Amino acid sequence: MTGGERSSRKVPRGRLAAAADRLAAFTAARARPATGFVHQPEPRSIGSFARGRQLVAGNFLFAGFLVEGKDLSIWDLAMPDPSFEEVLHGCTWLDDLAAVGDRPARERAQAWVFDWVVRFGAGKGPGWTPDLTGRRLIRMINHAPFLLSGRDKAQAEAFFRVLGGQTLFLARRWRSASPGLPRFEALTGLVYASLALTGMERHAGPAAEALAAECAVQVDAGGGIPTRNPEELLEVFTLLIWAVEAIEGAGRTPLPAHLAAISRIAPTLRALRHADGGLARFHGGGRGLPGRLDAALAASGTRAGPPQGLAMGFGRLHAGRSTLIIDAAAPPAGAASANAHASTLAFELTSGRWPLIVSCGSGAMFGPDWHRAGRATPSHSTLGLEGYSSSRLGPATRRGAQMRTWLEEIPSEVWMRPESDPARHALFGHDGYLATHGLTHIRELELAQDGNGLTGTDSLGAMTSSDKARLEAVLEAGGYRGIPYQIRFHLHPDVDAALDMGGWAVSMVLKSGEIWVFRFDAPVELSLEPSVYLEKGRLRPRATQQIVLSGRLLDPIAQIGWTLAKAHDTPDANRDPVPPPPDR
């Protein structure tokens, strides 16, 4: 990602595209070079001081791999995986070293960048793809004073020659980047560099027009993107803001389609943001780098609040200091489905600064097995049939759970709740199990007015005569032993949970001291089982727990009610030492 590692593995590029990139890189590296800056944008990217200190100490943690090499150049490390090498060539580690900013950090940044110039600047190596080149160019330009401090004329000339070569490469090859975030990275890098470097100004206009056209195609009317990945949406949003700042800093005017995309995205990101400031972790996305969302929203100048209704297919309930975000749409389809999750009707719940119910997250950083496991329905806080996911997410066939308009298919007294607050009440359903079992899942959620309680009802049943016939056939084939299902509630690793009331409830203690209690009212079995929390920046998954309600469907419909409520004698969320960040 623009602020560090990608949250998901890229789709491999074709051999012809890779060959064309190599030829374009070789040619661009030998073209007439840039000689300096016409205009240098202010540094925008945010680095991590802690990660910068790790780099100075010789600990390289990228793409889920830790490589130690205290006295080695970053380019002499043993490359454990192509994804590790891609992160290195994106040069986002420059943000982290700049965040430290002392002499040892500067010396390493300079040594590694100028080593890259010598080894790869002539158009060689795996870093010459449009997205990696755009990502790298932005960092090299952002941190140019940091990198050129104390360097001689010959080194400065080599540095600018490489910047110019990469700009020409992007001007020729940005179209080969995959639509979406990779192409936004390539075009933003091209806009950045063409406005900053001498002799490259002719590329600025076409690059800005191409970026605006991409905004019109890739950012829909509701401010969403095809992958439905909240963290990826933040990265696109950040790139668009950086491009606007570069264009305006050069005395030019951003195109209307570019500005309109920023205005559409900002309210959507506010809807996907929990009370603790982190993003909902769905479809391969993480919480986002600390401070990135606040900085981007503030820089956008867009004050519109979260939209009414769904935002990029997600619903948001909020009351008091609690937020709930539910995936209420089908998984991404087509090219955008490579990292899609079977998470329809899964939700996450945060109380103040403390996450309570979560998704396991993306396992892409931990290898293909974890990547596949993280995408499955059991890795999300929702109902699932044992052995099935609500959507088929295999490499060959993918079928998204189709959303129904329940107003016509469910009795109106169930759907119509005119007295309820739409900010606190949600009713959704999906038919992802219709083809296999004739079953539909309906989930109703209601957040208490003070945010201290959540009432949920999960219904699983055959809705029509044809659905009932399909269900009957499945029950008969299984010897009428019933269809096993589970409702899972994955807990954040910082939550301390234990069975209570003789196994009829679960007590959960948050770091704030709050105590939440889970109860249920259906003939199902309650258990507290191991789970994992998958996040970037760690060597292995974090151990945590999950609440599981297990049952067997024997009749055409089953309804399971449950509640999550904060105990009245626990510290109030308003006493958190640090309040959650306000919407900006």
Coordinates of C-alpha atoms in Angstrom, one line a residue:
M1 CA 0.0 0.0 0.0
T2 CA 1.1 3.6 -0.3
G3 CA 1.8 3.7 3.4
G4 CA 3.7 0.4 3.7
E5 CA 2.8 -3.1 2.6
R6 CA 0.0 -4.2 0.4
S7 CA -2.9 -5.7 2.3
S8 CA -3.3 -8.4 -0.3
R9 CA -1.3 -10.3 -2.9
K10 CA -1.4 -8.9 -6.4
V11 CA -2.7 -10.8 -9.4
P12 CA 0.3 -11.9 -11.4
R13 CA 1.0 -9.8 -14.5
G14 CA 1.2 -11.4 -17.9
R15 CA 4.5 -12.3 -19.5
L16 CA 3.9 -9.9 -22.4
A17 CA 3.2 -7.0 -20.0
A18 CA 6.3 -7.8 -18.0
A19 CA 8.4 -8.0 -21.2
A20 CA 7.0 -4.6 -22.3
D21 CA 7.8 -3.1 -18.9
R22 CA 11.4 -4.3 -19.2
L23 CA 11.8 -2.8 -22.6
A24 CA 10.2 0.5 -21.6
A25 CA 12.4 0.7 -18.5
F26 CA 15.6 0.0 -20.5
T27 CA 14.7 2.7 -23.0
A28 CA 13.5 5.3 -20.4
A29 CA 16.6 4.9 -18.3
R30 CA 18.7 6.0 -21.3
A31 CA 16.6 9.0 -22.3
R32 CA 17.4 12.6 -21.7
P33 CA 17.4 13.0 -17.9
A34 CA 15.9 15.5 -15.5
T35 CA 18.4 17.9 -14.0
G36 CA 16.6 19.2 -10.9
F37 CA 13.3 20.3 -9.4
V38 CA 11.0 22.8 -10.9
H39 CA 8.7 22.4 -7.9
Q40 CA 9.1 20.0 -5.1
P41 CA 6.0 18.9 -3.2
E42 CA 6.0 18.9 0.5
P43 CA 6.4 15.5 2.1
R44 CA 3.0 13.9 2.6
S45 CA 3.5 10.3 3.4
I46 CA 3.4 9.3 7.1
G47 CA 6.0 6.8 8.4
S48 CA 6.3 4.8 11.6
F49 CA 9.0 5.8 14.0
A50 CA 9.0 2.2 15.5
R51 CA 9.5 0.6 12.2
G52 CA 12.2 3.1 11.3
R53 CA 14.1 2.1 14.4
Q54 CA 13.8 -1.6 13.5
L55 CA 15.3 -0.8 10.1
V56 CA 18.2 1.0 11.6
A57 CA 18.8 -2.0 13.9
G58 CA 18.9 -4.3 10.8
N59 CA 15.5 -6.0 11.3
F60 CA 13.5 -6.1 8.1
L61 CA 9.9 -7.0 8.6
F62 CA 8.0 -6.9 5.2
A63 CA 5.1 -8.9 3.8
G64 CA 5.0 -11.1 6.9
F65 CA 8.7 -12.1 6.7
L66 CA 11.4 -11.1 9.1
V67 CA 14.9 -11.0 7.7
E68 CA 17.9 -9.9 9.9
G69 CA 20.8 -8.2 8.3
K70 CA 22.4 -5.5 10.5
D71 CA 25.5 -4.9 8.3
L72 CA 23.8 -5.7 4.9
S73 CA 22.4 -3.4 2.3
I74 CA 18.7 -3.9 2.0
W75 CA 19.3 -5.2 -1.6
D76 CA 21.7 -7.9 -0.3
L77 CA 19.1 -9.5 1.9
A78 CA 18.0 -13.1 1.3
M79 CA 14.6 -12.6 -0.4
P80 CA 12.2 -15.1 1.2
D81 CA 9.3 -14.4 -1.2
P82 CA 8.6 -12.2 -4.2
S83 CA 6.1 -10.2 -2.1
F84 CA 9.0 -9.3 0.2
E85 CA 11.1 -8.0 -2.7
E86 CA 8.2 -6.0 -4.1
V87 CA 7.8 -4.1 -0.8
L88 CA 11.5 -3.3 -0.9
H89 CA 11.3 -1.9 -4.4
G90 CA 8.3 0.2 -3.5
C91 CA 10.6 2.1 -1.1
T92 CA 7.9 2.9 1.4
W93 CA 10.5 2.2 4.1
L94 CA 11.8 5.7 3.3
D95 CA 8.8 7.0 5.2
D96 CA 9.8 5.1 8.3
L97 CA 13.5 6.2 8.2
A98 CA 12.4 9.8 7.6
A99 CA 10.1 9.5 10.7
V100 CA 13.2 8.7 12.8
G101 CA 15.2 11.4 11.0
D102 CA 18.5 11.1 12.9
R103 CA 21.9 10.6 11.3
P104 CA 21.9 6.7 11.4
A105 CA 18.5 6.7 9.7
R106 CA 19.6 9.2 7.1
E107 CA 22.8 7.3 6.3
R108 CA 20.8 4.1 5.7
A109 CA 18.2 5.8 3.6
Q110 CA 21.0 7.4 1.5
A111 CA 23.0 4.2 1.2
W112 CA 20.0 2.0 0.2
V113 CA 18.6 4.5 -2.3
F114 CA 21.9 5.2 -4.1
D115 CA 22.6 1.5 -4.1
W116 CA 19.3 1.1 -5.9
V117 CA 20.3 3.7 -8.4
V118 CA 23.5 1.8 -9.1
R119 CA 22.0 -1.7 -9.3
F120 CA 18.6 -1.0 -10.8
G121 CA 18.5 2.5 -12.1
A122 CA 19.3 1.4 -15.6
G123 CA 15.9 -0.3 -15.9
K124 CA 16.8 -3.6 -14.3
G125 CA 15.2 -5.6 -11.6
P126 CA 11.6 -6.5 -10.4
G127 CA 10.8 -2.9 -9.3
W128 CA 10.1 -1.7 -12.8
T129 CA 6.3 -2.1 -12.8
P130 CA 4.0 0.8 -13.1
D131 CA 2.6 0.6 -9.5
L132 CA 5.9 0.1 -7.8
T133 CA 7.5 2.8 -9.9
G134 CA 4.8 5.3 -9.0
R135 CA 5.1 4.3 -5.3
R136 CA 8.8 4.7 -5.3
L137 CA 8.9 8.0 -7.3
I138 CA 6.6 9.6 -4.7
R139 CA 8.9 8.6 -1.9
M140 CA 12.1 9.6 -3.7
I141 CA 10.7 13.1 -4.4
N142 CA 9.1 13.5 -1.0
H143 CA 12.4 12.8 0.8
A144 CA 14.8 14.2 -1.7
P145 CA 16.3 16.8 0.8
F146 CA 16.8 13.9 3.3
L147 CA 18.5 11.8 0.6
L148 CA 20.7 14.5 -1.1
S149 CA 22.0 16.1 2.1
G150 CA 25.8 15.9 2.0
R151 CA 25.9 14.2 -1.4
D152 CA 28.2 15.3 -4.2
K153 CA 27.3 16.6 -7.7
A154 CA 27.8 13.3 -9.5
Q155 CA 25.5 11.5 -7.0
A156 CA 22.8 14.2 -7.3
E157 CA 23.0 14.0 -11.1
A158 CA 22.6 10.2 -11.0
F159 CA 19.6 10.7 -8.6
F160 CA 17.8 13.1 -10.9
R161 CA 18.6 10.9 -14.0
V162 CA 16.9 8.0 -12.3
L163 CA 13.9 10.1 -11.3
G164 CA 13.6 11.3 -14.9
G165 CA 13.9 7.7 -16.3
Q166 CA 11.1 6.5 -14.0
T167 CA 8.9 9.4 -15.0
L168 CA 9.3 8.5 -18.7
F169 CA 8.7 4.9 -17.9
L170 CA 5.4 5.7 -16.2
A171 CA 4.3 8.0 -19.1
R172 CA 4.7 5.0 -21.5
R173 CA 3.5 2.2 -19.3
W174 CA 0.9 3.4 -16.8
R175 CA -1.9 1.8 -18.8
S176 CA -0.5 -1.6 -18.2
A177 CA -1.1 -1.3 -14.4
S178 CA -4.2 -3.1 -13.2
P179 CA -7.3 -0.9 -12.8
G180 CA -7.8 0.2 -9.3
L181 CA -5.1 0.9 -6.7
P182 CA -2.1 -0.1 -8.9
R183 CA -3.2 2.3 -11.6
F184 CA -3.9 5.1 -9.1
E185 CA -0.4 4.6 -7.8
A186 CA 1.2 4.8 -11.2
L187 CA -0.8 7.9 -12.3
T188 CA -0.2 9.7 -9.0
G189 CA 3.5 9.1 -9.3
L190 CA 3.4 10.4 -12.8
V191 CA 1.5 13.5 -11.8
Y192 CA 3.9 14.1 -8.9
A193 CA 7.1 13.7 -10.9
S194 CA 6.0 15.5 -14.1
L195 CA 5.1 18.6 -12.0
A196 CA 8.3 18.4 -9.9
L197 CA 11.1 17.7 -12.3
T198 CA 12.7 19.8 -15.0
G199 CA 11.9 18.7 -18.6
M200 CA 9.0 16.5 -17.5
E201 CA 6.2 19.2 -17.5
R202 CA 4.8 18.0 -20.8
H203 CA 3.5 14.8 -19.1
A204 CA 1.6 16.7 -16.4
G205 CA -1.5 17.5 -18.4
P206 CA -2.1 14.0 -19.9
A207 CA -1.3 12.4 -16.5
A208 CA -3.9 14.6 -14.7
E209 CA -6.5 13.9 -17.4
A210 CA -5.9 10.2 -17.2
L211 CA -6.1 10.3 -13.4
A212 CA -9.4 12.2 -13.6
A213 CA -10.8 9.6 -16.1
E214 CA -9.8 6.8 -13.8
C215 CA -11.6 8.5 -10.9
A216 CA -14.8 8.6 -13.0
V217 CA -14.5 4.9 -13.9
Q218 CA -13.2 3.4 -10.6
V219 CA -15.0 5.5 -7.9
D220 CA -18.7 4.9 -8.1
A221 CA -21.5 7.4 -7.4
G222 CA -21.5 6.3 -3.7
G223 CA -17.8 6.8 -3.2
G224 CA -16.9 3.1 -3.3
I225 CA -14.5 1.0 -5.4
P226 CA -15.0 -2.4 -7.0
T227 CA -12.9 -4.4 -4.4
R228 CA -15.1 -3.1 -1.5
N229 CA -11.8 -3.1 0.6
P230 CA -12.1 -0.2 3.1
E231 CA -8.3 0.1 3.6
E232 CA -7.7 0.1 -0.2
L233 CA -10.3 2.9 -0.5
L234 CA -8.3 4.9 2.0
E235 CA -5.2 4.4 0.0
V236 CA -6.9 5.6 -3.2
F237 CA -8.3 8.6 -1.3
T238 CA -4.9 9.5 0.0
L239 CA -3.3 9.3 -3.4
L240 CA -6.0 11.5 -4.9
I241 CA -5.4 14.1 -2.2
W242 CA -1.6 14.0 -2.7
A243 CA -2.2 14.5 -6.4
V244 CA -4.4 17.5 -5.8
E245 CA -1.9 19.1 -3.5
A246 CA 0.9 18.6 -6.1
I247 CA -1.3 20.1 -8.8
E248 CA -2.3 23.1 -6.8
G249 CA 1.2 23.5 -5.5
A250 CA 2.4 23.9 -9.1
G251 CA -0.2 26.6 -9.7
R252 CA -2.6 24.5 -11.7
T253 CA -6.2 23.6 -11.2
P254 CA -7.3 19.9 -10.5
L255 CA -9.9 18.6 -12.9
P256 CA -13.6 18.4 -11.7
A257 CA -13.8 14.6 -11.9
H258 CA -10.7 14.3 -9.7
L259 CA -12.2 16.6 -7.0
A260 CA -15.6 15.0 -7.3
A261 CA -14.1 11.6 -6.5
I262 CA -12.6 12.9 -3.3
S263 CA -15.9 14.5 -2.3
R264 CA -17.7 11.1 -2.8
I265 CA -15.1 9.0 -1.0
A266 CA -14.8 11.1 2.2
P267 CA -18.3 10.4 3.5
T268 CA -18.0 6.7 2.7
L269 CA -14.7 6.5 4.7
R270 CA -16.5 8.1 7.6
A271 CA -19.2 5.4 7.5
L272 CA -16.5 2.7 7.5
R273 CA -14.7 4.1 10.5
H274 CA -15.2 2.7 14.0
A275 CA -15.4 4.7 17.1
D276 CA -11.7 4.0 17.8
G277 CA -10.6 5.6 14.5
G278 CA -9.8 2.3 12.8
L279 CA -11.4 1.0 9.6
A280 CA -13.6 -2.0 9.3
R281 CA -11.5 -5.0 8.3
F282 CA -13.3 -6.6 5.3
H283 CA -12.3 -8.0 1.9
G284 CA -8.6 -8.0 2.5
G285 CA -8.3 -4.6 4.3
G286 CA -6.9 -3.8 7.7
R287 CA -7.5 -1.0 10.2
G288 CA -5.2 1.4 8.3
L289 CA -2.0 3.1 9.4
P290 CA -2.5 5.2 12.6
G291 CA -3.2 8.8 11.7
R292 CA -3.6 8.1 7.9
L293 CA -7.4 8.4 7.9
D294 CA -7.5 11.5 10.1
A295 CA -4.8 13.2 8.0
A296 CA -6.6 12.4 4.7
L297 CA -10.0 13.5 5.9
A298 CA -8.6 16.8 7.2
A299 CA -6.7 17.4 4.0
S300 CA -9.7 16.7 1.8
G301 CA -11.7 19.7 3.1
T302 CA -14.8 17.6 2.8
R303 CA -17.1 17.9 5.8
A304 CA -20.0 15.7 4.7
G305 CA -20.9 13.1 7.3
P306 CA -21.6 9.4 6.6
P307 CA -24.3 8.8 4.0
Q308 CA -27.8 7.5 4.9
G309 CA -28.1 3.9 4.0
L310 CA -25.3 1.7 2.8
A311 CA -21.8 2.9 2.1
M312 CA -19.9 0.7 -0.4
G313 CA -22.2 -2.1 0.6
F314 CA -21.7 -1.7 4.4
G315 CA -24.2 -0.6 7.0
R316 CA -23.2 1.4 10.0
L317 CA -25.1 1.6 13.3
H318 CA -23.9 4.0 16.0
A319 CA -25.2 5.1 19.4
G320 CA -23.4 6.4 22.5
R321 CA -19.7 5.5 22.0
S322 CA -20.4 2.2 20.1
T323 CA -20.2 1.6 16.4
L324 CA -21.3 -1.5 14.5
I325 CA -20.3 -2.0 10.8
I326 CA -22.0 -4.9 8.8
D327 CA -21.1 -6.2 5.4
A328 CA -24.5 -6.0 3.7
A329 CA -23.8 -6.6 0.1
A330 CA -22.5 -9.4 -2.2
P331 CA -18.7 -10.0 -2.3
P332 CA -16.8 -8.2 -5.2
A333 CA -17.1 -9.9 -8.5
G334 CA -14.9 -10.3 -11.6
A335 CA -11.3 -9.0 -11.4
A336 CA -12.0 -7.3 -8.1
S337 CA -12.8 -10.7 -6.4
A338 CA -9.2 -11.9 -6.1
N339 CA -9.2 -11.0 -2.4
A340 CA -12.9 -11.0 -1.7
H341 CA -14.2 -12.5 1.5
A342 CA -17.3 -14.6 2.0
S343 CA -18.4 -12.2 4.8
T344 CA -21.9 -11.3 3.9
L345 CA -23.9 -10.2 7.0
A346 CA -20.8 -10.3 9.2
F347 CA -20.3 -7.4 11.6
E348 CA -17.7 -5.7 13.8
L349 CA -18.5 -3.9 17.1
T350 CA -16.3 -1.3 18.8
S351 CA -17.0 0.3 22.2
G352 CA -15.2 3.6 22.5
R353 CA -11.5 3.0 21.9
W354 CA -11.8 -0.8 22.3
P355 CA -12.7 -3.3 19.5
L356 CA -14.9 -6.1 20.8
I357 CA -16.3 -8.2 17.9
V358 CA -14.0 -8.4 14.9
S359 CA -13.3 -10.3 11.7
C360 CA -10.2 -12.5 11.6
G361 CA -8.8 -10.3 8.8
S362 CA -6.7 -11.0 5.8
G363 CA -4.2 -13.8 6.0
A364 CA -2.4 -12.8 2.8
M365 CA 0.7 -11.8 4.7
F366 CA 1.0 -15.3 6.2
G367 CA 1.0 -17.4 3.1
P368 CA -1.6 -18.9 0.8
D369 CA -3.2 -21.2 3.4
W370 CA -3.9 -18.4 5.8
H371 CA -5.0 -16.2 2.9
R372 CA -7.6 -18.8 1.9
A373 CA -8.7 -19.4 5.5
G374 CA -9.2 -15.7 6.2
R375 CA -11.5 -15.4 3.2
A376 CA -13.9 -18.1 4.4
T377 CA -17.2 -17.5 6.2
P378 CA -16.0 -19.1 9.5
S379 CA -13.4 -16.4 9.8
H380 CA -16.1 -13.7 10.1
S381 CA -18.7 -12.9 12.8
T382 CA -21.8 -14.3 11.2
L383 CA -23.8 -17.4 10.7
G384 CA -22.5 -20.2 8.5
L385 CA -23.3 -23.7 7.5
E386 CA -20.7 -26.2 8.6
G387 CA -18.4 -27.0 5.7
Y388 CA -19.7 -24.1 3.5
S389 CA -19.1 -20.5 2.9
S390 CA -21.8 -18.1 1.9
S391 CA -20.0 -17.4 -1.4
R392 CA -17.8 -19.5 -3.5
L393 CA -14.4 -17.8 -3.7
G394 CA -12.3 -20.4 -5.4
P395 CA -9.9 -19.4 -8.2
A396 CA -12.1 -20.8 -11.0
T397 CA -15.7 -20.2 -10.0
R398 CA -17.1 -17.4 -7.8
R399 CA -20.7 -16.9 -6.9
G400 CA -21.6 -13.9 -4.7
A401 CA -24.4 -14.1 -2.2
Q402 CA -27.2 -12.3 -3.9
M403 CA -29.1 -9.7 -1.8
R404 CA -32.9 -9.8 -1.9
T405 CA -35.4 -6.9 -1.5
W406 CA -37.0 -8.2 1.7
L407 CA -39.9 -5.7 1.6
E408 CA -41.8 -7.9 -0.8
E409 CA -40.6 -11.4 0.3
I410 CA -40.9 -11.0 4.1
P411 CA -44.1 -10.1 5.9
S412 CA -44.2 -6.3 6.3
E413 CA -44.5 -6.4 10.0
V414 CA -41.0 -7.9 10.2
W415 CA -39.4 -5.5 7.8
M416 CA -41.3 -2.3 8.5
R417 CA -40.2 -0.7 11.8
P418 CA -41.3 2.9 11.4
E419 CA -40.6 3.6 15.1
S420 CA -37.0 2.4 14.9
D421 CA -34.0 4.6 14.4
P422 CA -32.1 3.6 11.1
A423 CA -28.9 4.6 12.8
R424 CA -29.5 1.9 15.4
H425 CA -31.5 -0.8 13.5
A426 CA -30.7 -3.0 10.5
L427 CA -32.4 -5.9 8.8
F428 CA -30.6 -7.7 6.0
G429 CA -30.6 -11.1 4.3
H430 CA -28.8 -13.1 1.7
D431 CA -29.4 -16.3 -0.3
G432 CA -25.8 -17.6 -0.5
Y433 CA -27.0 -21.1 0.7
L434 CA -30.0 -21.2 -1.5
A435 CA -28.5 -23.3 -4.3
T436 CA -26.9 -25.8 -2.0
H437 CA -29.5 -26.1 0.8
G438 CA -32.6 -24.0 -0.2
L439 CA -31.8 -21.7 2.8
T440 CA -31.8 -18.0 3.4
H441 CA -30.1 -16.2 6.2
I442 CA -31.7 -13.1 7.7
R443 CA -30.0 -11.0 10.3
E444 CA -31.6 -8.3 12.4
L445 CA -29.5 -6.0 14.7
E446 CA -30.5 -3.3 17.0
L447 CA -28.1 -1.1 19.0
A448 CA -29.4 0.3 22.3
Q449 CA -30.0 4.0 22.5
D450 CA -27.0 4.5 24.8
G451 CA -24.8 2.2 22.8
N452 CA -24.4 -0.2 25.8
G453 CA -26.3 -3.1 24.3
L454 CA -26.8 -5.0 21.0
T455 CA -29.8 -7.3 20.3
G456 CA -29.5 -9.7 17.4
T457 CA -31.7 -12.3 15.7
D458 CA -30.4 -14.7 13.1
S459 CA -33.0 -16.6 11.1
L460 CA -32.2 -19.5 8.8
G461 CA -34.9 -21.0 6.7
A462 CA -36.6 -22.0 3.5
M463 CA -38.7 -19.2 2.2
T464 CA -40.6 -20.6 -0.7
S465 CA -42.1 -24.0 -1.8
S466 CA -39.2 -24.7 -4.1
D467 CA -36.7 -23.7 -1.3
K468 CA -38.5 -26.1 1.1
A469 CA -38.3 -28.9 -1.5
R470 CA -34.6 -28.4 -1.9
L471 CA -34.2 -28.3 1.9
E472 CA -36.2 -31.5 2.3
A473 CA -33.9 -33.3 -0.3
V474 CA -30.8 -32.2 1.7
L475 CA -32.3 -33.4 5.0
E476 CA -33.3 -36.7 3.5
A477 CA -29.8 -37.2 2.0
G478 CA -28.4 -36.6 5.5
G479 CA -30.7 -39.1 7.2
Y480 CA -32.7 -36.3 8.8
R481 CA -29.9 -35.7 11.3
G482 CA -30.2 -31.9 10.6
I483 CA -28.0 -29.4 8.9
P484 CA -25.2 -28.2 11.3
Y485 CA -24.7 -24.5 11.5
Q486 CA -22.7 -22.1 13.7
I487 CA -22.9 -18.4 14.6
R488 CA -19.5 -17.0 15.3
F489 CA -18.5 -13.9 17.2
H490 CA -14.7 -13.4 16.9
L491 CA -13.2 -11.4 19.8
H492 CA -10.3 -8.9 19.6
P493 CA -7.1 -10.3 21.2
D494 CA -7.3 -7.6 23.9
V495 CA -10.6 -9.0 25.1
D496 CA -10.4 -11.4 28.1
A497 CA -13.4 -13.8 27.8
A498 CA -14.7 -16.6 30.0
L499 CA -17.8 -18.8 30.2
D500 CA -20.2 -17.7 32.8
M501 CA -23.5 -18.8 34.5
G502 CA -22.6 -22.4 34.2
G503 CA -21.9 -22.2 30.5
W504 CA -25.0 -20.2 29.5
A505 CA -23.2 -16.8 29.0
V506 CA -19.8 -15.3 28.2
S507 CA -18.3 -12.5 30.1
M508 CA -15.8 -10.2 28.3
V509 CA -13.5 -7.7 29.9
L510 CA -12.1 -4.9 27.7
K511 CA -8.9 -3.0 28.4
S512 CA -10.9 0.0 29.5
G513 CA -12.3 -2.1 32.4
E514 CA -15.8 -2.5 30.7
I515 CA -17.5 -5.8 31.1
W516 CA -19.8 -7.1 28.3
V517 CA -22.0 -10.1 28.7
F518 CA -23.2 -12.4 25.8
R519 CA -26.4 -14.3 26.2
F520 CA -28.7 -16.3 23.9
D521 CA -32.3 -17.7 23.9
A522 CA -32.4 -20.6 21.5
P523 CA -31.9 -24.4 21.7
V524 CA -28.2 -24.2 20.6
E525 CA -24.9 -25.0 22.3
L526 CA -22.6 -22.2 23.5
S527 CA -18.8 -22.6 23.5
L528 CA -15.7 -20.5 23.7
E529 CA -13.2 -21.6 21.2
P530 CA -9.7 -20.6 19.9
S531 CA -9.5 -18.0 17.1
V532 CA -6.9 -15.9 15.4
Y533 CA -6.5 -12.2 14.6
L534 CA -4.6 -11.6 11.3
E535 CA -2.9 -8.3 10.9
K536 CA 0.1 -6.8 9.0
G537 CA 3.3 -6.0 10.8
R538 CA 3.4 -9.3 12.7
L539 CA 5.3 -12.5 12.1
R540 CA 2.4 -14.8 12.9
P541 CA -1.3 -14.6 13.7
R542 CA -2.3 -13.4 17.1
A543 CA -4.2 -15.9 19.2
T544 CA -7.6 -14.9 20.4
Q545 CA -11.1 -16.5 21.1
Q546 CA -14.5 -16.7 19.5
I547 CA -18.0 -17.2 20.9
V548 CA -19.7 -20.0 18.9
L549 CA -23.4 -20.9 18.9
S550 CA -23.8 -24.4 17.4
G551 CA -27.1 -26.0 16.3
R552 CA -28.8 -28.3 13.7
L553 CA -31.6 -27.2 11.4
L554 CA -34.3 -29.8 11.5
D555 CA -37.3 -27.7 10.5
P556 CA -37.9 -25.3 7.6
I557 CA -36.9 -22.3 9.8
A558 CA -34.8 -21.7 12.9
Q559 CA -34.5 -18.4 14.8
I560 CA -31.7 -17.7 17.2
G561 CA -31.8 -14.6 19.4
W562 CA -28.8 -13.3 21.3
T563 CA -27.7 -10.2 23.1
L564 CA -24.4 -8.3 23.9
A565 CA -24.8 -6.0 26.8
K566 CA -22.4 -3.9 29.0
A567 CA -22.7 -4.7 32.7
H568 CA -24.1 -1.7 34.6
D569 CA -21.4 -1.9 37.3
T570 CA -18.4 -1.5 35.0
P571 CA -16.6 1.8 34.2
D572 CA -18.5 4.0 31.8
A573 CA -17.0 4.2 28.3
N574 CA -16.9 8.0 28.8
R575 CA -14.1 7.5 31.3
D576 CA -11.7 6.2 28.7
P577 CA -8.4 8.0 29.2
V578 CA -8.3 9.1 25.6
P579 CA -11.5 9.8 23.7
P580 CA -11.9 8.5 20.1
P581 CA -11.0 10.9 17.4
P582 CA -13.9 13.1 16.1
D583 CA -15.2 12.8 12.6
R584 CA -13.3 15.2 10.4

